[in-house]
GROMACS .gro file of C-alpha atoms in nm:
model
  493
    1MET     CA    1  -0.010  -0.039   0.000
    2ASN     CA    2   0.151   0.339  -0.105
    3LYS     CA    3   0.154   0.633   0.088
    4GLU     CA    4  -0.135   0.826  -0.081
    5GLU     CA    5  -0.388   0.522  -0.005
    6LEU     CA    6  -0.247   0.538   0.359
    7ALA     CA    7  -0.342   0.886   0.387
    8ALA     CA    8  -0.653   0.872   0.213
    9GLN     CA    9  -0.754   0.582   0.472
   10ARG     CA   10  -0.637   0.820   0.776
   11ALA     CA   11  -0.876   1.140   0.653
   12GLU     CA   12  -1.175   0.948   0.663
   13GLN     CA   13  -1.409   1.074   0.894
   14TRP     CA   14  -1.444   0.816   1.133
   15ARG     CA   15  -1.036   0.812   1.176
   16GLU     CA   16  -1.046   1.148   1.211
   17GLU     CA   17  -1.315   1.162   1.474
   18LEU     CA   18  -1.097   0.876   1.671
   19ARG     CA   19  -0.836   1.077   1.691
   20LYS     CA   20  -1.003   1.395   1.800
   21SER     CA   21  -1.122   1.207   2.074
   22LYS     CA   22  -0.827   1.210   2.294
   23LYS     CA   23  -0.597   1.449   2.321
   24ALA     CA   24  -0.215   1.295   2.257
   25LYS     CA   25  -0.098   1.333   2.591
   26GLU     CA   26  -0.372   1.114   2.720
   27ARG     CA   27  -0.331   0.842   2.453
   28THR     CA   28   0.051   0.877   2.612
   29ASP     CA   29  -0.012   0.867   2.953
   30ILE     CA   30  -0.183   0.520   2.949
   31PRO     CA   31   0.074   0.216   3.027
   32ARG     CA   32   0.132  -0.045   2.803
   33VAL     CA   33  -0.114  -0.371   2.859
   34LYS     CA   34  -0.005  -0.684   3.054
   35MET     CA   35  -0.147  -1.026   2.913
   36LYS     CA   36  -0.205  -1.242   3.117
   37GLU     CA   37  -0.019  -1.523   3.184
   38LEU     CA   38  -0.089  -1.896   3.335
   39ASP     CA   39   0.088  -1.960   3.667
   40PRO     CA   40   0.453  -2.063   3.613
   41ALA     CA   41   0.393  -2.404   3.895
   42TYR     CA   42   0.027  -2.484   3.685
   43ARG     CA   43   0.193  -2.457   3.329
   44VAL     CA   44   0.484  -2.674   3.382
   45THR     CA   45   0.263  -2.985   3.419
   46ASN     CA   46   0.105  -2.914   3.093
   47ARG     CA   47   0.088  -2.796   2.784
   48GLU     CA   48  -0.175  -2.524   2.775
   49GLU     CA   49  -0.058  -2.215   2.582
   50VAL     CA   50   0.118  -1.996   2.870
   51ASN     CA   51  -0.024  -1.666   2.743
   52CYS     CA   52  -0.415  -1.619   2.812
   53GLY     CA   53  -0.483  -1.304   2.568
   54LEU     CA   54  -0.665  -0.974   2.648
   55THR     CA   55  -0.990  -0.904   2.725
   56PRO     CA   56  -1.205  -0.623   2.497
   57GLU     CA   57  -1.111  -0.371   2.711
   58GLN     CA   58  -0.758  -0.430   2.742
   59ALA     CA   59  -0.748  -0.408   2.388
   60VAL     CA   60  -0.948  -0.106   2.299
   61LEU     CA   61  -0.738   0.057   2.587
   62GLU     CA   62  -0.395  -0.030   2.454
   63ALA     CA   63  -0.547   0.066   2.099
   64THR     CA   64  -0.622   0.376   2.254
   65ARG     CA   65  -0.247   0.463   2.305
   66CYS     CA   66  -0.183   0.438   1.953
   67LEU     CA   67  -0.150   0.813   1.828
   68ASP     CA   68  -0.252   0.690   1.434
   69CYS     CA   69   0.097   0.875   1.295
   70VAL     CA   70   0.113   1.062   0.975
   71GLU     CA   71   0.402   0.835   0.874
   72PRO     CA   72   0.334   0.448   1.023
   73LEU     CA   73   0.698   0.376   1.062
   74CYS     CA   74   0.580   0.039   1.248
   75MET     CA   75   0.445  -0.049   0.869
   76THR     CA   76   0.823  -0.040   0.766
   77GLY     CA   77   0.868  -0.304   1.058
   78CYS     CA   78   0.658  -0.572   0.880
   79PRO     CA   79   0.740  -0.799   0.644
   80VAL     CA   80   0.370  -0.899   0.536
   81GLY     CA   81   0.313  -0.550   0.529
   82ILE     CA   82   0.027  -0.540   0.736
   83ASN     CA   83  -0.196  -0.192   0.782
   84ILE     CA   84  -0.142  -0.170   1.114
   85PRO     CA   85  -0.278   0.186   1.213
   86LYS     CA   86  -0.584   0.034   1.043
   87PHE     CA   87  -0.636  -0.250   1.222
   88ILE     CA   88  -0.565  -0.105   1.580
   89LYS     CA   89  -0.792   0.204   1.522
   90ASN     CA   90  -1.085  -0.032   1.453
   91ILE     CA   91  -1.022  -0.239   1.800
   92GLU     CA   92  -1.025   0.126   1.971
   93ARG     CA   93  -1.361   0.167   1.792
   94GLY     CA   94  -1.462  -0.196   1.894
   95ASP     CA   95  -1.497  -0.321   1.537
   96PHE     CA   96  -1.292  -0.604   1.581
   97ARG     CA   97  -1.411  -0.835   1.303
   98GLU     CA   98  -1.336  -0.530   1.114
   99ALA     CA   99  -0.948  -0.524   1.251
  100ALA     CA  100  -0.971  -0.888   1.185
  101ARG     CA  101  -1.056  -0.837   0.820
  102THR     CA  102  -0.808  -0.603   0.788
  103LEU     CA  103  -0.522  -0.822   0.911
  104LYS     CA  104  -0.613  -1.084   0.644
  105GLU     CA  105  -0.570  -0.828   0.346
  106THR     CA  106  -0.218  -0.926   0.378
  107SER     CA  107  -0.171  -1.206   0.627
  108ALA     CA  108  -0.305  -1.560   0.560
  109LEU     CA  109  -0.234  -1.635   0.908
  110PRO     CA  110  -0.260  -1.384   1.159
  111ALA     CA  111  -0.367  -1.566   1.452
  112VAL     CA  112  -0.031  -1.746   1.441
  113CYS     CA  113   0.180  -1.461   1.394
  114GLY     CA  114   0.038  -1.238   1.687
  115ARG     CA  115   0.166  -1.543   1.894
  116VAL     CA  116   0.539  -1.634   1.776
  117CYS     CA  117   0.644  -1.340   1.555
  118PRO     CA  118   0.936  -1.098   1.741
  119GLN     CA  119   0.739  -0.793   1.701
  120GLU     CA  120   0.991  -0.661   1.906
  121ARG     CA  121   1.231  -0.649   1.672
  122GLN     CA  122   1.007  -0.565   1.353
  123CYS     CA  123   0.693  -0.372   1.383
  124GLU     CA  124   0.722  -0.221   1.775
  125SER     CA  125   1.086  -0.200   1.716
  126LYS     CA  126   0.997   0.113   1.517
  127CYS     CA  127   0.675   0.229   1.707
  128PHE     CA  128   0.651   0.607   1.727
  129TYR     CA  129   0.685   0.533   2.160
  130LEU     CA  130   0.982   0.344   2.133
  131GLN     CA  131   1.147   0.559   1.914
  132LYS     CA  132   1.069   0.936   2.008
  133LEU     CA  133   0.958   0.904   2.323
  134LYS     CA  134   1.152   0.630   2.478
  135LYS     CA  135   0.795   0.449   2.649
  136GLU     CA  136   0.731   0.103   2.591
  137PRO     CA  137   0.584   0.006   2.225
  138ILE     CA  138   0.227  -0.009   2.147
  139ALA     CA  139   0.176  -0.381   2.221
  140ILE     CA  140   0.082  -0.461   1.840
  141GLY     CA  141   0.148  -0.853   1.884
  142TYR     CA  142  -0.060  -0.877   2.165
  143LEU     CA  143  -0.414  -0.639   1.939
  144GLU     CA  144  -0.335  -0.890   1.641
  145ARG     CA  145  -0.385  -1.146   1.858
  146PHE     CA  146  -0.664  -1.033   2.003
  147ALA     CA  147  -0.825  -0.967   1.687
  148ALA     CA  148  -0.790  -1.268   1.490
  149ASP     CA  149  -0.901  -1.469   1.787
  150TYR     CA  150  -1.215  -1.247   1.859
  151GLU     CA  151  -1.313  -1.377   1.500
  152GLN     CA  152  -1.253  -1.714   1.556
  153ALA     CA  153  -1.433  -1.750   1.862
  154SER     CA  154  -1.755  -1.527   1.671
  155GLY     CA  155  -1.725  -1.873   1.462
  156GLU     CA  156  -1.806  -1.631   1.153
  157VAL     CA  157  -1.457  -1.648   0.988
  158ALA     CA  158  -1.441  -1.425   0.685
  159LEU     CA  159  -1.278  -1.496   0.391
  160PRO     CA  160  -1.060  -1.147   0.198
  161ASP     CA  161  -1.143  -1.072  -0.134
  162MET     CA  162  -1.108  -1.307  -0.420
  163LYS     CA  163  -1.066  -1.299  -0.757
  164PRO     CA  164  -1.253  -1.497  -1.042
  165ASP     CA  165  -1.107  -1.857  -1.082
  166ASN     CA  166  -0.841  -1.817  -1.392
  167GLY     CA  167  -0.793  -2.186  -1.384
  168ILE     CA  168  -0.408  -2.167  -1.382
  169LYS     CA  169  -0.273  -2.452  -1.153
  170ILE     CA  170  -0.015  -2.378  -0.891
  171ALA     CA  171   0.204  -2.625  -0.705
  172VAL     CA  172   0.339  -2.544  -0.370
  173VAL     CA  173   0.575  -2.791  -0.208
  174GLY     CA  174   0.605  -2.725   0.156
  175SER     CA  175   0.292  -2.655   0.426
  176GLY     CA  176   0.476  -2.415   0.666
  177PRO     CA  177   0.442  -2.044   0.700
  178CYS     CA  178   0.620  -1.940   0.346
  179GLY     CA  179   0.408  -2.195   0.166
  180LEU     CA  180   0.080  -2.125   0.365
  181SER     CA  181   0.125  -1.736   0.276
  182PHE     CA  182   0.180  -1.791  -0.090
  183ALA     CA  183  -0.108  -2.020  -0.148
  184GLY     CA  184  -0.313  -1.741   0.074
  185ASP     CA  185  -0.205  -1.474  -0.188
  186MET     CA  186  -0.243  -1.685  -0.528
  187ALA     CA  187  -0.564  -1.789  -0.410
  188LYS     CA  188  -0.683  -1.455  -0.360
  189LEU     CA  189  -0.562  -1.398  -0.687
  190GLY     CA  190  -0.769  -1.672  -0.884
  191TYR     CA  191  -0.530  -1.938  -0.961
  192ARG     CA  192  -0.586  -2.298  -0.849
  193VAL     CA  193  -0.327  -2.384  -0.569
  194THR     CA  194  -0.254  -2.757  -0.425
  195VAL     CA  195  -0.040  -2.781  -0.136
  196PHE     CA  196   0.166  -3.081  -0.111
  197GLU     CA  197   0.282  -3.165   0.251
  198ALA     CA  198   0.558  -3.473   0.281
  199LEU     CA  199   0.417  -3.494   0.658
  200HIS     CA  200   0.105  -3.612   0.770
  201GLU     CA  201  -0.017  -3.296   0.875
  202ILE     CA  202  -0.061  -2.980   0.746
  203GLY     CA  203   0.099  -2.641   0.868
  204GLY     CA  204   0.520  -2.743   0.892
  205VAL     CA  205   0.711  -2.621   1.162
  206LEU     CA  206   0.374  -2.438   1.276
  207LYS     CA  207   0.273  -2.801   1.368
  208TYR     CA  208   0.618  -2.999   1.450
  209GLY     CA  209   0.847  -2.728   1.596
  210ILE     CA  210   0.629  -2.530   1.814
  211PRO     CA  211   0.459  -2.644   2.054
  212GLU     CA  212   0.151  -2.605   2.159
  213PHE     CA  213   0.181  -2.406   2.465
  214ARG     CA  214   0.314  -2.152   2.246
  215LEU     CA  215   0.096  -2.172   1.970
  216PRO     CA  216  -0.255  -2.441   2.008
  217ASN     CA  217  -0.262  -2.638   1.703
  218ARG     CA  218  -0.648  -2.527   1.679
  219ILE     CA  219  -0.558  -2.218   1.602
  220VAL     CA  220  -0.299  -2.336   1.324
  221ASP     CA  221  -0.531  -2.530   1.244
  222VAL     CA  222  -0.905  -2.273   1.168
  223GLU     CA  223  -0.594  -2.071   0.940
  224ILE     CA  224  -0.559  -2.382   0.744
  225ASP     CA  225  -0.945  -2.429   0.739
  226SER     CA  226  -0.982  -2.109   0.615
  227LEU     CA  227  -0.764  -2.144   0.333
  228ARG     CA  228  -0.937  -2.472   0.238
  229ARG     CA  229  -1.246  -2.210   0.231
  230MET     CA  230  -1.022  -2.006  -0.046
  231GLY     CA  231  -0.983  -2.344  -0.261
  232VAL     CA  232  -0.670  -2.439  -0.194
  233GLU     CA  233  -0.648  -2.825  -0.143
  234PHE     CA  234  -0.393  -3.015   0.006
  235MET     CA  235  -0.235  -3.313   0.001
  236THR     CA  236  -0.070  -3.492   0.266
  237ASP     CA  237   0.232  -3.821   0.287
  238CYS     CA  238   0.348  -3.642  -0.070
  239ILE     CA  239   0.715  -3.573  -0.137
  240VAL     CA  240   0.809  -3.343  -0.431
  241GLY     CA  241   1.153  -3.529  -0.541
  242LYS     CA  242   1.029  -3.915  -0.464
  243THR     CA  243   0.665  -3.953  -0.471
  244LEU     CA  244   0.586  -3.665  -0.732
  245SER     CA  245   0.907  -3.580  -0.966
  246TYR     CA  246   0.921  -3.219  -1.141
  247ASP     CA  247   0.835  -3.388  -1.471
  248ASP     CA  248   0.528  -3.514  -1.275
  249LEU     CA  249   0.395  -3.163  -1.179
  250HIS     CA  250   0.443  -3.031  -1.472
  251GLU     CA  251   0.268  -3.346  -1.684
  252MET     CA  252  -0.018  -3.245  -1.387
  253GLY     CA  253  -0.074  -2.956  -1.602
  254PHE     CA  254   0.070  -2.679  -1.276
  255LYS     CA  255   0.237  -2.388  -1.440
  256GLY     CA  256   0.380  -2.266  -1.147
  257ILE     CA  257   0.623  -2.450  -0.853
  258MET     CA  258   0.678  -2.276  -0.542
  259VAL     CA  259   0.926  -2.473  -0.286
  260ALA     CA  260   0.867  -2.363   0.070
  261SER     CA  261   1.027  -2.736   0.158
  262GLY     CA  262   1.212  -2.526   0.475
  263ALA     CA  263   1.549  -2.669   0.659
  264GLY     CA  264   1.447  -2.974   0.826
  265LEU     CA  265   1.778  -3.109   0.836
  266PRO     CA  266   1.957  -3.079   1.175
  267ARG     CA  267   2.346  -2.936   1.269
  268PHE     CA  268   2.548  -3.153   1.512
  269MET     CA  269   2.869  -3.015   1.625
  270ASN     CA  270   3.101  -3.326   1.585
  271ILE     CA  271   3.195  -3.369   1.915
  272PRO     CA  272   3.238  -3.720   2.092
  273GLY     CA  273   2.980  -3.882   2.232
  274GLU     CA  274   2.726  -3.724   2.024
  275ASN     CA  275   2.591  -4.083   1.846
  276LEU     CA  276   2.555  -4.201   2.258
  277ASN     CA  277   2.201  -4.273   2.360
  278GLY     CA  278   1.983  -3.977   2.466
  279VAL     CA  279   2.161  -3.728   2.272
  280MET     CA  280   1.896  -3.596   1.980
  281SER     CA  281   1.816  -3.305   1.779
  282SER     CA  282   1.559  -3.080   1.871
  283ASN     CA  283   1.412  -3.128   1.516
  284GLU     CA  284   1.364  -3.486   1.631
  285TYR     CA  285   1.258  -3.443   1.948
  286LEU     CA  286   0.975  -3.170   1.934
  287THR     CA  287   0.843  -3.327   1.611
  288ARG     CA  288   0.815  -3.665   1.832
  289VAL     CA  289   0.665  -3.481   2.113
  290ASN     CA  290   0.442  -3.219   1.928
  291LEU     CA  291   0.326  -3.448   1.627
  292MET     CA  292   0.383  -3.800   1.760
  293ASP     CA  293   0.248  -3.763   2.081
  294ALA     CA  294   0.559  -3.944   2.187
  295ALA     CA  295   0.488  -3.765   2.572
  296ASN     CA  296   0.232  -4.031   2.588
  297PRO     CA  297   0.428  -4.425   2.707
  298GLU     CA  298   0.142  -4.564   2.498
  299SER     CA  299   0.246  -4.453   2.169
  300ASP     CA  300   0.425  -4.646   1.912
  301THR     CA  301   0.750  -4.438   1.902
  302PRO     CA  302   0.762  -4.292   2.278
  303VAL     CA  303   1.059  -4.042   2.395
  304TYR     CA  304   1.241  -4.090   2.661
  305LYS     CA  305   1.203  -3.846   2.939
  306GLY     CA  306   1.489  -3.725   3.108
  307HIS     CA  307   1.538  -3.619   3.480
  308ARG     CA  308   1.897  -3.416   3.377
  309VAL     CA  309   1.850  -3.259   3.058
  310ALA     CA  310   2.077  -3.045   2.885
  311VAL     CA  311   1.965  -2.831   2.554
  312ILE     CA  312   2.245  -2.686   2.332
  313GLY     CA  313   2.174  -2.374   2.238
  314GLY     CA  314   2.019  -2.012   2.238
  315GLY     CA  315   1.733  -1.934   1.987
  316ASN     CA  316   1.345  -2.032   2.072
  317THR     CA  317   1.373  -2.384   1.952
  318ALA     CA  318   1.608  -2.405   2.222
  319MET     CA  319   1.413  -2.231   2.445
  320ASP     CA  320   1.052  -2.437   2.331
  321SER     CA  321   1.280  -2.800   2.394
  322VAL     CA  322   1.395  -2.752   2.702
  323ARG     CA  323   1.053  -2.604   2.801
  324THR     CA  324   0.932  -2.910   2.702
  325ALA     CA  325   1.119  -3.113   2.878
  326ARG     CA  326   0.989  -2.925   3.190
  327ARG     CA  327   0.696  -3.010   3.098
  328LEU     CA  328   0.758  -3.389   3.099
  329GLY     CA  329   0.930  -3.430   3.408
  330ALA     CA  330   1.279  -3.309   3.457
  331ASP     CA  331   1.411  -3.197   3.753
  332ARG     CA  332   1.685  -3.019   3.612
  333ALA     CA  333   1.637  -2.841   3.288
  334MET     CA  334   1.915  -2.654   3.170
  335ILE     CA  335   2.001  -2.402   2.868
  336VAL     CA  336   2.412  -2.431   2.791
  337TYR     CA  337   2.513  -2.113   2.534
  338ARG     CA  338   2.852  -2.084   2.441
  339ARG     CA  339   2.764  -1.696   2.469
  340SER     CA  340   2.616  -1.470   2.741
  341GLU     CA  341   2.216  -1.426   2.775
  342ALA     CA  342   2.234  -1.071   2.565
  343GLU     CA  343   2.358  -1.220   2.286
  344MET     CA  344   2.047  -1.470   2.254
  345PRO     CA  345   1.843  -1.525   1.960
  346ALA     CA  346   1.531  -1.635   2.108
  347ARG     CA  347   1.285  -1.370   2.222
  348GLN     CA  348   1.278  -1.204   2.533
  349GLU     CA  349   0.936  -1.374   2.612
  350GLU     CA  350   1.068  -1.694   2.566
  351VAL     CA  351   1.357  -1.647   2.840
  352HIS     CA  352   1.121  -1.461   3.068
  353HIS     CA  353   0.871  -1.746   3.029
  354ALA     CA  354   1.228  -2.034   3.051
  355LYS     CA  355   1.326  -1.849   3.366
  356GLN     CA  356   0.990  -1.877   3.549
  357GLU     CA  357   0.930  -2.246   3.479
  358GLY     CA  358   1.279  -2.341   3.651
  359VAL     CA  359   1.501  -2.364   3.350
  360GLU     CA  360   1.851  -2.298   3.404
  361PHE     CA  361   2.145  -2.070   3.223
  362LEU     CA  362   2.440  -2.195   3.176
  363THR     CA  363   2.579  -1.922   2.952
  364LEU     CA  364   2.970  -1.895   2.853
  365HIS     CA  365   2.928  -2.279   2.789
  366ASN     CA  366   3.005  -2.512   2.547
  367PRO     CA  367   3.011  -2.872   2.504
  368ILE     CA  368   3.345  -3.029   2.406
  369GLU     CA  369   3.213  -3.427   2.533
  370TYR     CA  370   2.931  -3.657   2.606
  371ILE     CA  371   3.021  -3.981   2.816
  372GLY     CA  372   2.840  -4.243   2.812
  373ASP     CA  373   2.790  -4.546   3.063
  374GLU     CA  374   2.850  -4.902   2.975
  375ARG     CA  375   2.530  -4.960   2.765
  376GLY     CA  376   2.606  -4.631   2.543
  377ARG     CA  377   2.353  -4.379   2.720
  378VAL     CA  378   2.480  -4.047   2.843
  379ARG     CA  379   2.524  -3.984   3.154
  380GLN     CA  380   2.742  -3.656   3.164
  381MET     CA  381   2.889  -3.378   2.962
  382LYS     CA  382   3.209  -3.201   2.951
  383LEU     CA  383   3.143  -2.804   2.923
  384GLN     CA  384   3.430  -2.605   2.808
  385LYS     CA  385   3.383  -2.217   3.009
  386MET     CA  386   3.392  -1.931   2.728
  387GLU     CA  387   3.459  -1.546   2.777
  388LEU     CA  388   3.330  -1.334   2.500
  389GLY     CA  389   3.626  -1.161   2.224
  390GLU     CA  390   3.577  -0.938   1.936
  391PRO     CA  391   3.262  -0.927   1.760
  392ASP     CA  392   3.197  -1.196   1.435
  393ALA     CA  393   3.013  -1.142   1.133
  394SER     CA  394   2.668  -1.173   1.275
  395GLY     CA  395   2.799  -0.874   1.469
  396ARG     CA  396   2.748  -1.076   1.814
  397ARG     CA  397   3.081  -1.077   2.003
  398SER     CA  398   3.276  -1.414   1.986
  399PRO     CA  399   3.308  -1.660   2.261
  400VAL     CA  400   3.624  -1.741   2.347
  401PRO     CA  401   3.787  -2.069   2.543
  402ILE     CA  402   3.931  -1.999   2.907
  403PRO     CA  403   4.190  -2.225   2.873
  404GLY     CA  404   4.174  -2.486   3.143
  405ALA     CA  405   3.830  -2.403   3.259
  406ILE     CA  406   3.629  -2.729   3.131
  407GLU     CA  407   3.322  -2.879   3.425
  408THR     CA  408   3.168  -3.185   3.430
  409ILE     CA  409   2.807  -3.210   3.474
  410ASP     CA  410   2.579  -3.484   3.470
  411VAL     CA  411   2.300  -3.539   3.211
  412ASP     CA  412   2.064  -3.829   3.124
  413GLU     CA  413   1.951  -3.636   2.818
  414VAL     CA  414   2.089  -3.379   2.594
  415ILE     CA  415   1.881  -3.206   2.283
  416VAL     CA  416   2.082  -3.044   2.021
  417SER     CA  417   1.981  -2.711   1.901
  418VAL     CA  418   2.210  -2.553   1.742
  419GLY     CA  419   2.076  -2.447   1.411
  420VAL     CA  420   1.924  -2.640   1.063
  421SER     CA  421   2.011  -2.680   0.716
  422PRO     CA  422   1.772  -2.681   0.440
  423ASN     CA  423   1.592  -3.002   0.347
  424PRO     CA  424   1.858  -3.154   0.041
  425LEU     CA  425   1.543  -3.313  -0.137
  426VAL     CA  426   1.393  -3.049  -0.345
  427PRO     CA  427   1.771  -2.937  -0.478
  428ASN     CA  428   1.900  -3.246  -0.573
  429ALA     CA  429   1.582  -3.386  -0.732
  430ILE     CA  430   1.556  -3.122  -1.001
  431GLU     CA  431   1.826  -3.095  -1.230
  432GLY     CA  432   1.885  -2.744  -1.357
  433LEU     CA  433   1.831  -2.525  -1.001
  434GLU     CA  434   2.119  -2.374  -0.857
  435VAL     CA  435   2.204  -2.426  -0.494
  436THR     CA  436   2.467  -2.282  -0.246
  437PRO     CA  437   2.748  -2.456  -0.081
  438LYS     CA  438   2.500  -2.489   0.210
  439GLY     CA  439   2.228  -2.599   0.013
  440THR     CA  440   2.006  -2.284  -0.045
  441ILE     CA  441   1.857  -2.215  -0.365
  442VAL     CA  442   1.966  -1.971  -0.531
  443VAL     CA  443   1.700  -1.688  -0.623
  444ASN     CA  444   1.643  -1.340  -0.771
  445ALA     CA  445   1.656  -1.102  -0.460
  446ASP     CA  446   1.319  -0.937  -0.563
  447THR     CA  447   1.092  -1.213  -0.698
  448LEU     CA  448   1.230  -1.532  -0.522
  449GLN     CA  449   1.252  -1.664  -0.911
  450SER     CA  450   1.476  -1.965  -0.924
  451ALA     CA  451   1.710  -2.060  -1.200
  452LEU     CA  452   1.457  -2.240  -1.358
  453PRO     CA  453   1.192  -1.995  -1.439
  454ASP     CA  454   0.835  -2.144  -1.317
  455ILE     CA  455   0.995  -2.230  -1.017
  456TYR     CA  456   1.048  -1.977  -0.716
  457ALA     CA  457   1.148  -2.009  -0.360
  458GLY     CA  458   1.150  -1.884   0.005
  459GLY     CA  459   1.165  -1.923   0.341
  460ASP     CA  460   1.423  -2.147   0.499
  461ILE     CA  461   1.457  -2.343   0.200
  462VAL     CA  462   1.620  -2.010   0.052
  463ARG     CA  463   1.730  -1.824   0.359
  464GLY     CA  464   1.895  -2.137   0.601
  465GLY     CA  465   1.687  -2.108   0.863
  466ALA     CA  466   1.422  -1.760   0.984
  467THR     CA  467   1.141  -1.627   1.148
  468VAL     CA  468   0.786  -1.765   1.079
  469ILE     CA  469   0.718  -1.365   0.964
  470LEU     CA  470   0.994  -1.333   0.739
  471ALA     CA  471   0.929  -1.691   0.595
  472MET     CA  472   0.579  -1.567   0.508
  473GLY     CA  473   0.701  -1.225   0.369
  474ASP     CA  474   0.946  -1.437   0.094
  475GLY     CA  475   0.552  -1.604   0.047
  476ARG     CA  476   0.423  -1.284  -0.085
  477ARG     CA  477   0.724  -1.157  -0.256
  478ALA     CA  478   0.735  -1.503  -0.439
  479ALA     CA  479   0.343  -1.492  -0.491
  480ALA     CA  480   0.313  -1.116  -0.641
  481ALA     CA  481   0.616  -1.206  -0.856
  482MET     CA  482   0.482  -1.523  -0.999
  483HIS     CA  483   0.124  -1.352  -1.057
  484GLU     CA  484   0.325  -1.072  -1.265
  485ALA     CA  485   0.519  -1.359  -1.466
  486LEU     CA  486   0.242  -1.519  -1.515
  487GLN     CA  487   0.048  -1.224  -1.663
  488LYS     CA  488   0.299  -1.155  -1.891
  489GLN     CA  489   0.257  -1.479  -2.058
  490GLN     CA  490  -0.088  -1.490  -2.107
  491ARG     CA  491  -0.032  -1.118  -2.264
  492SER     CA  492   0.192  -1.205  -2.479
  493ALA     CA  493   0.053  -1.580  -2.601
   0.00000   0.00000   0.00000
């Protein structure tokens, strides 16, 4: 949306009346809302969602804080381009369903994004309150969640405006946030979209990677159901590159292909003892618990429930893993991270919740060896103490070993969460795709088109690991670019 369109919306009578209803000083004096949370002692005994959402009264008051800026800098921090002032001002005037409709103009997954997106590093980081007033920003994420949840609870989930069916078939490989965002935008443009998912559940990382205490499956399912109602078809248990080939998709009549297969290949540290029983990747651990009911001892593949669990890493996936371990009965659950807490890439909220739940943080420690018993099960880990040196390419200070500072800690389960690599299946199966040494697909930076003209790619298969909202932004950009390319083909035909 351009500046002229935003200005025209801001000048609408109802927006002007809202701005005049309160002085700016009255708005800025309102403190930022605090969302209710489940009690830590209770929540570690179950997998209920920790954050409880806002009441309508809380949402309206928080929306009242928004100054409806002439230049909404918050929008510059949103990868999917949500019309933030419009949806917030609709909340302020009590039109919650219109707020939800505004969200769905640009976001296929508003209830998801309101929960898991790092707003503090994106839209909220650009807020006038933070930038100019040095106050806490508008709780944009909380308000997004509120509007989306309100609509879901009403039982009347509206669909976005749809263009007529154009008969053109589009394939999407992967049903994670990038694939779903792309599918939603292409469906709105009139395309016949089919999403191919390798697993038995739709949702990708939203289902297998994020625990229900942070993102309930029912929330994801409602968003997916909306896509189905928009005409998107889903095919599970289908591995593009094995079940179906690139040529098969052409024979089935697909004119464009979006590869959004994610980064499901876990990385390890290649240190002694990583092959011991009880040492696993966070991908395996979370997938088994979240998707395969492995916390249930009666399941086909029950997961071992450690009592002294170490999770290696400092990102959101590490926090999800260690907090899951607490819920599965770990007496001692530890985050082992080679840098300091200040360098942790995890959301501040996730770190805060983990501490509330009794998780220990062994920062400036790095595992160098795992030690097993006579049965080959991990029993101890050796940790090298670190100190921070000069910043590296990421801008974070590099951890440097302290000579001779090594300690040994008892553990009976280790979950390695030090990053992921792209799923190699699609890049290896399609001849002609350009791939980097790290396994990511090379695409045009603007259009996300690959070396093969009918294949576009985005999300982790291009980035190598990113947030849900960045993957969704890729999906939107790829949809716009593919639509433009297909329109050009039709005009020249």
